[in-house]
Amino acid sequence: MTDFHMHVLPGMDDGSRDVETSLGMLERSAACGVDTVAATPHFYAAENSIARFLRRRQEAYEKLNEATEGRDDLPRVRLGAEALYFSGMSAADGLDGLCLEGTDLLLLEMPFAPWTDRVLQEVQSLQRDGLRVAAAHIERYLAIQPRRTMEAFFDLGTLIQCNGAFFRSRRTAHRAMGMLRRGQVQFLGSDAHDLTDRPPDLGQAMACIEKKLGRDALARFAAGGDALLAGDEGCFDE
Ligand SMILES: [Fe+2]
């Protein structure tokens, strides 16, 4: 299973503060049964140019790489980003640099406010430009968007990432399982930031999915992400 959302790069954002924490996060992920981790530091266009962000990300990655050399027991790390939506985003140059390494997948953090038609149009434009957009932790928005807005958003065909907690929590598990069963969720992520308050935690989420939907459903879910990472362009086609 791949963890598609983690703030694992040391000193890059409000996630891992140092290499030791990053190593601990990878060790915890391996213990959960995760074999690949998408390193998705926050990208805020108001604070960084894409070029500067990519330089900083590379430096952080190299620090982590030095520390993980020879550690075959740790998950593989693929570089990516969690890009916060901004107005005019679809016209920005270099967005492909924020995509998950080796793919055209852009993990998009939607604004935490009601989405206007303009926002939805911008997301649609991103997809028209050849990016595959995955909305990060969609469960955060379900309560704050009117139902018709969510329906319009799902109609855009955007891929969906949910956090492990959505599947694990008694309060939300039923809804999470329903969405997964209907094919509305493609990616699982821990959105881990550290080893204490927001640790890698996909083990419990995977166990809940297996218990409620069965081993085959969990395997199919994992296989979709694996196919994307392997370069299968049609992996989420209907
Ligand atoms: Fe995040």
PDB file of C-alpha atoms and ligand atoms in Angstrom:
ATOM      1  CA  MET A   1       0.000   0.000   0.000  1.00  0.00           C
ATOM      2  CA  THR A   2       1.171   3.504  -0.777  1.00  0.00           C
ATOM      3  CA  ASP A   3       0.746   6.416   1.581  1.00  0.00           C
ATOM      4  CA  PHE A   4      -0.071   9.195  -0.869  1.00  0.00           C
ATOM      5  CA  HIS A   5       0.127  12.110   1.548  1.00  0.00           C
ATOM      6  CA  MET A   6       2.863  12.678   4.085  1.00  0.00           C
ATOM      7  CA  HIS A   7       4.919  15.607   5.339  1.00  0.00           C
ATOM      8  CA  VAL A   8       8.000  13.473   5.760  1.00  0.00           C
ATOM      9  CA  LEU A   9      10.774  15.648   4.334  1.00  0.00           C
ATOM     10  CA  PRO A  10      12.898  17.137   7.130  1.00  0.00           C
ATOM     11  CA  GLY A  11      12.666  20.875   7.754  1.00  0.00           C
ATOM     12  CA  MET A  12      10.538  21.495   4.703  1.00  0.00           C
ATOM     13  CA  ASP A  13       7.216  22.614   6.175  1.00  0.00           C
ATOM     14  CA  ASP A  14       5.201  22.133   9.365  1.00  0.00           C
ATOM     15  CA  GLY A  15       5.833  18.374   9.101  1.00  0.00           C
ATOM     16  CA  SER A  16       8.990  16.492  10.102  1.00  0.00           C
ATOM     17  CA  ARG A  17      11.361  18.885  11.829  1.00  0.00           C
ATOM     18  CA  ASP A  18      14.546  16.813  11.415  1.00  0.00           C
ATOM     19  CA  VAL A  19      16.026  13.714   9.809  1.00  0.00           C
ATOM     20  CA  GLU A  20      15.499  11.587  12.944  1.00  0.00           C
ATOM     21  CA  THR A  21      11.778  12.331  12.883  1.00  0.00           C
ATOM     22  CA  SER A  22      11.609  11.526   9.166  1.00  0.00           C
ATOM     23  CA  LEU A  23      13.350   8.207   9.750  1.00  0.00           C
ATOM     24  CA  GLY A  24      10.931   7.415  12.553  1.00  0.00           C
ATOM     25  CA  MET A  25       7.983   8.250  10.292  1.00  0.00           C
ATOM     26  CA  LEU A  26       9.283   5.913   7.593  1.00  0.00           C
ATOM     27  CA  GLU A  27       9.909   3.154  10.143  1.00  0.00           C
ATOM     28  CA  ARG A  28       6.385   3.566  11.513  1.00  0.00           C
ATOM     29  CA  SER A  29       5.005   3.432   7.960  1.00  0.00           C
ATOM     30  CA  ALA A  30       6.886   0.219   7.206  1.00  0.00           C
ATOM     31  CA  ALA A  31       5.456  -1.308  10.368  1.00  0.00           C
ATOM     32  CA  CYS A  32       1.951  -0.397   9.089  1.00  0.00           C
ATOM     33  CA  GLY A  33       2.547  -2.314   5.856  1.00  0.00           C
ATOM     34  CA  VAL A  34       3.246   0.741   3.710  1.00  0.00           C
ATOM     35  CA  ASP A  35       5.826   0.145   0.966  1.00  0.00           C
ATOM     36  CA  THR A  36       5.831   3.555  -0.743  1.00  0.00           C
ATOM     37  CA  VAL A  37       5.461   7.042   0.690  1.00  0.00           C
ATOM     38  CA  ALA A  38       4.623  10.139  -1.305  1.00  0.00           C
ATOM     39  CA  ALA A  39       6.535  13.026   0.239  1.00  0.00           C
ATOM     40  CA  THR A  40       4.047  15.870  -0.132  1.00  0.00           C
ATOM     41  CA  PRO A  41       5.265  19.084   1.492  1.00  0.00           C
ATOM     42  CA  HIS A  42       2.936  22.078   1.418  1.00  0.00           C
ATOM     43  CA  PHE A  43       3.323  24.304  -1.601  1.00  0.00           C
ATOM     44  CA  TYR A  44       1.941  27.795  -1.020  1.00  0.00           C
ATOM     45  CA  ALA A  45       2.252  30.015  -4.064  1.00  0.00           C
ATOM     46  CA  ALA A  46       2.076  33.108  -1.841  1.00  0.00           C
ATOM     47  CA  GLU A  47       5.264  32.067  -0.033  1.00  0.00           C
ATOM     48  CA  ASN A  48       7.391  30.277  -2.630  1.00  0.00           C
ATOM     49  CA  SER A  49       7.972  30.211  -6.337  1.00  0.00           C
ATOM     50  CA  ILE A  50       7.775  26.703  -7.752  1.00  0.00           C
ATOM     51  CA  ALA A  51      11.495  26.842  -8.596  1.00  0.00           C
ATOM     52  CA  ARG A  52      12.462  27.790  -5.027  1.00  0.00           C
ATOM     53  CA  PHE A  53      10.132  25.162  -3.582  1.00  0.00           C
ATOM     54  CA  LEU A  54      11.693  22.475  -5.775  1.00  0.00           C
ATOM     55  CA  ARG A  55      15.220  23.517  -4.767  1.00  0.00           C
ATOM     56  CA  ARG A  56      14.320  23.358  -1.061  1.00  0.00           C
ATOM     57  CA  ARG A  57      12.553  20.047  -1.574  1.00  0.00           C
ATOM     58  CA  GLN A  58      15.584  18.566  -3.293  1.00  0.00           C
ATOM     59  CA  GLU A  59      17.868  19.641  -0.436  1.00  0.00           C
ATOM     60  CA  ALA A  60      15.546  18.090   2.147  1.00  0.00           C
ATOM     61  CA  TYR A  61      15.270  14.911   0.088  1.00  0.00           C
ATOM     62  CA  GLU A  62      19.045  14.585  -0.169  1.00  0.00           C
ATOM     63  CA  LYS A  63      19.383  14.890   3.614  1.00  0.00           C
ATOM     64  CA  LEU A  64      16.828  12.139   4.053  1.00  0.00           C
ATOM     65  CA  ASN A  65      18.473   9.994   1.382  1.00  0.00           C
ATOM     66  CA  GLU A  66      21.805  10.119   3.152  1.00  0.00           C
ATOM     67  CA  ALA A  67      20.164   8.844   6.316  1.00  0.00           C
ATOM     68  CA  THR A  68      18.235   6.054   4.600  1.00  0.00           C
ATOM     69  CA  GLU A  69      21.085   4.708   2.499  1.00  0.00           C
ATOM     70  CA  GLY A  70      21.213   0.932   2.718  1.00  0.00           C
ATOM     71  CA  ARG A  71      17.923   0.755   4.639  1.00  0.00           C
ATOM     72  CA  ASP A  72      15.979  -1.714   2.494  1.00  0.00           C
ATOM     73  CA  ASP A  73      13.459  -2.091   5.295  1.00  0.00           C
ATOM     74  CA  LEU A  74      12.040   1.414   4.727  1.00  0.00           C
ATOM     75  CA  PRO A  75       9.360   2.428   2.233  1.00  0.00           C
ATOM     76  CA  ARG A  76      10.467   4.003  -1.031  1.00  0.00           C
ATOM     77  CA  VAL A  77       9.976   7.770  -1.144  1.00  0.00           C
ATOM     78  CA  ARG A  78       8.486   9.491  -4.166  1.00  0.00           C
ATOM     79  CA  LEU A  79       8.655  13.256  -4.337  1.00  0.00           C
ATOM     80  CA  GLY A  80       5.476  15.261  -4.659  1.00  0.00           C
ATOM     81  CA  ALA A  81       3.697  18.222  -3.118  1.00  0.00           C
ATOM     82  CA  GLU A  82       0.432  19.244  -1.559  1.00  0.00           C
ATOM     83  CA  ALA A  83      -0.327  22.310  -3.627  1.00  0.00           C
ATOM     84  CA  LEU A  84      -2.773  24.790  -2.152  1.00  0.00           C
ATOM     85  CA  TYR A  85      -5.293  26.054  -4.675  1.00  0.00           C
ATOM     86  CA  PHE A  86      -4.834  29.632  -5.789  1.00  0.00           C
ATOM     87  CA  SER A  87      -6.760  31.809  -8.167  1.00  0.00           C
ATOM     88  CA  GLY A  88      -5.176  31.679 -11.619  1.00  0.00           C
ATOM     89  CA  MET A  89      -3.453  28.415 -10.796  1.00  0.00           C
ATOM     90  CA  SER A  90      -4.302  26.745 -14.080  1.00  0.00           C
ATOM     91  CA  ALA A  91      -2.320  29.432 -15.939  1.00  0.00           C
ATOM     92  CA  ALA A  92       0.787  29.059 -13.768  1.00  0.00           C
ATOM     93  CA  ASP A  93       3.970  27.740 -15.357  1.00  0.00           C
ATOM     94  CA  GLY A  94       5.751  24.689 -14.005  1.00  0.00           C
ATOM     95  CA  LEU A  95       2.891  22.972 -12.199  1.00  0.00           C
ATOM     96  CA  ASP A  96       4.070  19.649 -13.596  1.00  0.00           C
ATOM     97  CA  GLY A  97       7.079  20.015 -11.287  1.00  0.00           C
ATOM     98  CA  LEU A  98       4.700  19.642  -8.343  1.00  0.00           C
ATOM     99  CA  CYS A  99       3.236  16.381  -9.630  1.00  0.00           C
ATOM    100  CA  LEU A 100       4.064  13.136  -7.908  1.00  0.00           C
ATOM    101  CA  GLU A 101       7.389  11.927  -9.295  1.00  0.00           C
ATOM    102  CA  GLY A 102       6.967   9.864 -12.448  1.00  0.00           C
ATOM    103  CA  THR A 103       3.258  10.677 -12.759  1.00  0.00           C
ATOM    104  CA  ASP A 104       0.909  13.470 -13.823  1.00  0.00           C
ATOM    105  CA  LEU A 105      -0.843  13.463 -10.439  1.00  0.00           C
ATOM    106  CA  LEU A 106      -1.203  16.816  -8.692  1.00  0.00           C
ATOM    107  CA  LEU A 107      -2.295  16.580  -5.050  1.00  0.00           C
ATOM    108  CA  LEU A 108      -4.459  19.658  -4.667  1.00  0.00           C
ATOM    109  CA  GLU A 109      -5.435  21.205  -1.351  1.00  0.00           C
ATOM    110  CA  MET A 110      -8.759  22.907  -1.912  1.00  0.00           C
ATOM    111  CA  PRO A 111      -9.615  26.182  -0.162  1.00  0.00           C
ATOM    112  CA  PHE A 112     -11.207  25.798   3.251  1.00  0.00           C
ATOM    113  CA  ALA A 113     -14.180  27.970   2.357  1.00  0.00           C
ATOM    114  CA  PRO A 114     -17.247  27.493   0.175  1.00  0.00           C
ATOM    115  CA  TRP A 115     -16.136  26.768  -3.385  1.00  0.00           C
ATOM    116  CA  THR A 116     -17.452  29.168  -5.992  1.00  0.00           C
ATOM    117  CA  ASP A 117     -18.144  28.289  -9.620  1.00  0.00           C
ATOM    118  CA  ARG A 118     -14.857  30.039 -10.423  1.00  0.00           C
ATOM    119  CA  VAL A 119     -12.968  27.615  -8.165  1.00  0.00           C
ATOM    120  CA  LEU A 120     -14.591  24.618  -9.819  1.00  0.00           C
ATOM    121  CA  GLN A 121     -13.811  26.037 -13.273  1.00  0.00           C
ATOM    122  CA  GLU A 122     -10.170  26.470 -12.283  1.00  0.00           C
ATOM    123  CA  VAL A 123      -9.965  22.825 -11.183  1.00  0.00           C
ATOM    124  CA  GLN A 124     -11.527  21.807 -14.474  1.00  0.00           C
ATOM    125  CA  SER A 125      -8.943  23.878 -16.355  1.00  0.00           C
ATOM    126  CA  LEU A 126      -6.120  22.174 -14.462  1.00  0.00           C
ATOM    127  CA  GLN A 127      -7.440  18.827 -15.661  1.00  0.00           C
ATOM    128  CA  ARG A 128      -7.859  20.080 -19.221  1.00  0.00           C
ATOM    129  CA  ASP A 129      -4.221  21.037 -19.213  1.00  0.00           C
ATOM    130  CA  GLY A 130      -3.274  17.388 -18.859  1.00  0.00           C
ATOM    131  CA  LEU A 131      -2.838  17.152 -15.113  1.00  0.00           C
ATOM    132  CA  ARG A 132      -4.521  14.461 -13.124  1.00  0.00           C
ATOM    133  CA  VAL A 133      -5.885  16.255 -10.084  1.00  0.00           C
ATOM    134  CA  ALA A 134      -6.342  14.474  -6.772  1.00  0.00           C
ATOM    135  CA  ALA A 135      -8.171  16.434  -4.091  1.00  0.00           C
ATOM    136  CA  ALA A 136      -6.370  16.050  -0.767  1.00  0.00           C
ATOM    137  CA  HIS A 137      -8.302  14.853   2.299  1.00  0.00           C
ATOM    138  CA  ILE A 138     -11.710  15.471   0.769  1.00  0.00           C
ATOM    139  CA  GLU A 139     -13.413  14.528   4.036  1.00  0.00           C
ATOM    140  CA  ARG A 140     -12.424  17.894   5.511  1.00  0.00           C
ATOM    141  CA  TYR A 141     -14.692  19.671   3.085  1.00  0.00           C
ATOM    142  CA  LEU A 142     -17.782  17.493   3.171  1.00  0.00           C
ATOM    143  CA  ALA A 143     -19.352  19.398   6.059  1.00  0.00           C
ATOM    144  CA  ILE A 144     -18.607  22.898   4.791  1.00  0.00           C
ATOM    145  CA  GLN A 145     -19.673  22.604   1.162  1.00  0.00           C
ATOM    146  CA  PRO A 146     -23.333  22.591   0.145  1.00  0.00           C
ATOM    147  CA  ARG A 147     -24.345  19.198  -1.208  1.00  0.00           C
ATOM    148  CA  ARG A 148     -24.794  20.562  -4.747  1.00  0.00           C
ATOM    149  CA  THR A 149     -21.258  21.975  -4.690  1.00  0.00           C
ATOM    150  CA  MET A 150     -19.839  18.608  -3.685  1.00  0.00           C
ATOM    151  CA  GLU A 151     -21.873  16.931  -6.429  1.00  0.00           C
ATOM    152  CA  ALA A 152     -20.597  19.426  -8.989  1.00  0.00           C
ATOM    153  CA  PHE A 153     -17.067  18.798  -7.746  1.00  0.00           C
ATOM    154  CA  PHE A 154     -17.396  15.013  -8.023  1.00  0.00           C
ATOM    155  CA  ASP A 155     -18.829  15.513 -11.524  1.00  0.00           C
ATOM    156  CA  LEU A 156     -15.514  17.075 -12.573  1.00  0.00           C
ATOM    157  CA  GLY A 157     -14.013  13.593 -12.354  1.00  0.00           C
ATOM    158  CA  THR A 158     -11.307  14.676  -9.959  1.00  0.00           C
ATOM    159  CA  LEU A 159      -9.535  11.863  -8.165  1.00  0.00           C
ATOM    160  CA  ILE A 160      -9.909  11.745  -4.418  1.00  0.00           C
ATOM    161  CA  GLN A 161      -7.487  11.179  -1.563  1.00  0.00           C
ATOM    162  CA  CYS A 162      -8.782  10.519   1.945  1.00  0.00           C
ATOM    163  CA  ASN A 163      -6.862  10.376   5.192  1.00  0.00           C
ATOM    164  CA  GLY A 164      -6.641   7.205   7.245  1.00  0.00           C
ATOM    165  CA  ALA A 165      -8.558   8.813  10.102  1.00  0.00           C
ATOM    166  CA  PHE A 166     -11.667   9.087   7.905  1.00  0.00           C
ATOM    167  CA  PHE A 167     -11.786   5.274   7.680  1.00  0.00           C
ATOM    168  CA  ARG A 168     -10.729   4.684  11.252  1.00  0.00           C
ATOM    169  CA  SER A 169     -13.020   7.000  13.146  1.00  0.00           C
ATOM    170  CA  ARG A 170     -16.309   5.492  14.303  1.00  0.00           C
ATOM    171  CA  ARG A 171     -18.005   8.770  13.497  1.00  0.00           C
ATOM    172  CA  THR A 172     -16.998   8.796   9.833  1.00  0.00           C
ATOM    173  CA  ALA A 173     -16.102   5.196   8.901  1.00  0.00           C
ATOM    174  CA  HIS A 174     -19.545   4.393   7.515  1.00  0.00           C
ATOM    175  CA  ARG A 175     -19.436   7.322   5.122  1.00  0.00           C
ATOM    176  CA  ALA A 176     -15.818   6.570   4.179  1.00  0.00           C
ATOM    177  CA  MET A 177     -16.604   2.937   3.373  1.00  0.00           C
ATOM    178  CA  GLY A 178     -19.602   4.004   1.285  1.00  0.00           C
ATOM    179  CA  MET A 179     -17.448   6.365  -0.759  1.00  0.00           C
ATOM    180  CA  LEU A 180     -14.799   3.704  -1.262  1.00  0.00           C
ATOM    181  CA  ARG A 181     -17.406   1.146  -2.278  1.00  0.00           C
ATOM    182  CA  ARG A 182     -18.809   3.577  -4.862  1.00  0.00           C
ATOM    183  CA  GLY A 183     -15.355   4.112  -6.335  1.00  0.00           C
ATOM    184  CA  GLN A 184     -15.164   7.720  -5.146  1.00  0.00           C
ATOM    185  CA  VAL A 185     -11.837   7.329  -3.349  1.00  0.00           C
ATOM    186  CA  GLN A 186      -8.620   6.452  -5.189  1.00  0.00           C
ATOM    187  CA  PHE A 187      -5.873   7.239  -2.682  1.00  0.00           C
ATOM    188  CA  LEU A 188      -5.214   6.762   0.986  1.00  0.00           C
ATOM    189  CA  GLY A 189      -2.881   9.054   2.894  1.00  0.00           C
ATOM    190  CA  SER A 190      -1.876   9.494   6.485  1.00  0.00           C
ATOM    191  CA  ASP A 191      -1.186  13.245   6.170  1.00  0.00           C
ATOM    192  CA  ALA A 192       1.349  12.501   8.896  1.00  0.00           C
ATOM    193  CA  HIS A 193       3.359  15.451  10.177  1.00  0.00           C
ATOM    194  CA  ASP A 194       5.349  13.899  13.033  1.00  0.00           C
ATOM    195  CA  LEU A 195       5.534  10.904  15.370  1.00  0.00           C
ATOM    196  CA  THR A 196       3.267  12.182  18.135  1.00  0.00           C
ATOM    197  CA  ASP A 197       0.287  14.377  17.246  1.00  0.00           C
ATOM    198  CA  ARG A 198      -0.132  13.356  13.610  1.00  0.00           C
ATOM    199  CA  PRO A 199       1.838  10.125  13.124  1.00  0.00           C
ATOM    200  CA  PRO A 200       1.736   7.699  10.169  1.00  0.00           C
ATOM    201  CA  ASP A 201      -1.332   5.618  10.922  1.00  0.00           C
ATOM    202  CA  LEU A 202      -2.516   3.744   7.850  1.00  0.00           C
ATOM    203  CA  GLY A 203      -2.326   0.320   9.506  1.00  0.00           C
ATOM    204  CA  GLN A 204      -5.559   0.797  11.402  1.00  0.00           C
ATOM    205  CA  ALA A 205      -7.332   2.308   8.396  1.00  0.00           C
ATOM    206  CA  MET A 206      -6.299  -0.639   6.218  1.00  0.00           C
ATOM    207  CA  ALA A 207      -7.466  -3.081   8.894  1.00  0.00           C
ATOM    208  CA  CYS A 208     -10.861  -1.322   9.064  1.00  0.00           C
ATOM    209  CA  ILE A 209     -11.273  -1.431   5.273  1.00  0.00           C
ATOM    210  CA  GLU A 210     -10.373  -5.119   5.207  1.00  0.00           C
ATOM    211  CA  LYS A 211     -12.791  -5.877   8.018  1.00  0.00           C
ATOM    212  CA  LYS A 212     -15.720  -3.949   6.519  1.00  0.00           C
ATOM    213  CA  LEU A 213     -15.228  -4.467   2.787  1.00  0.00           C
ATOM    214  CA  GLY A 214     -13.008  -7.521   2.604  1.00  0.00           C
ATOM    215  CA  ARG A 215      -9.471  -8.335   1.620  1.00  0.00           C
ATOM    216  CA  ASP A 216     -10.179  -8.174  -2.120  1.00  0.00           C
ATOM    217  CA  ALA A 217     -11.593  -4.652  -1.859  1.00  0.00           C
ATOM    218  CA  LEU A 218      -8.513  -3.494   0.021  1.00  0.00           C
ATOM    219  CA  ALA A 219      -6.256  -5.164  -2.559  1.00  0.00           C
ATOM    220  CA  ARG A 220      -8.147  -3.499  -5.438  1.00  0.00           C
ATOM    221  CA  PHE A 221      -7.884  -0.126  -3.711  1.00  0.00           C
ATOM    222  CA  ALA A 222      -4.130  -0.548  -3.257  1.00  0.00           C
ATOM    223  CA  ALA A 223      -3.716  -1.812  -6.817  1.00  0.00           C
ATOM    224  CA  GLY A 224      -5.139   1.404  -8.316  1.00  0.00           C
ATOM    225  CA  GLY A 225      -2.429   3.496  -6.678  1.00  0.00           C
ATOM    226  CA  ASP A 226       0.246   0.957  -7.564  1.00  0.00           C
ATOM    227  CA  ALA A 227      -0.828   1.031 -11.214  1.00  0.00           C
ATOM    228  CA  LEU A 228      -0.546   4.815 -11.310  1.00  0.00           C
ATOM    229  CA  LEU A 229       2.961   4.655  -9.844  1.00  0.00           C
ATOM    230  CA  ALA A 230       3.886   2.009 -12.383  1.00  0.00           C
ATOM    231  CA  GLY A 231       2.913   4.371 -15.205  1.00  0.00           C
ATOM    232  CA  ASP A 232      -0.430   2.832 -16.181  1.00  0.00           C
ATOM    233  CA  GLU A 233      -2.158   5.880 -17.654  1.00  0.00           C
ATOM    234  CA  GLY A 234      -5.571   4.263 -17.857  1.00  0.00           C
ATOM    235  CA  CYS A 235      -5.572   2.966 -14.304  1.00  0.00           C
ATOM    236  CA  PHE A 236      -8.567   5.011 -13.158  1.00  0.00           C
ATOM    237  CA  ASP A 237     -10.537   5.060 -16.390  1.00  0.00           C
ATOM    238  CA  GLU A 238     -14.126   3.927 -16.095  1.00  0.00           C
TER     239      GLU A 238
HETATM  240 FE    FE B   1      -1.211  17.624   4.277  1.00  0.00          FE
END
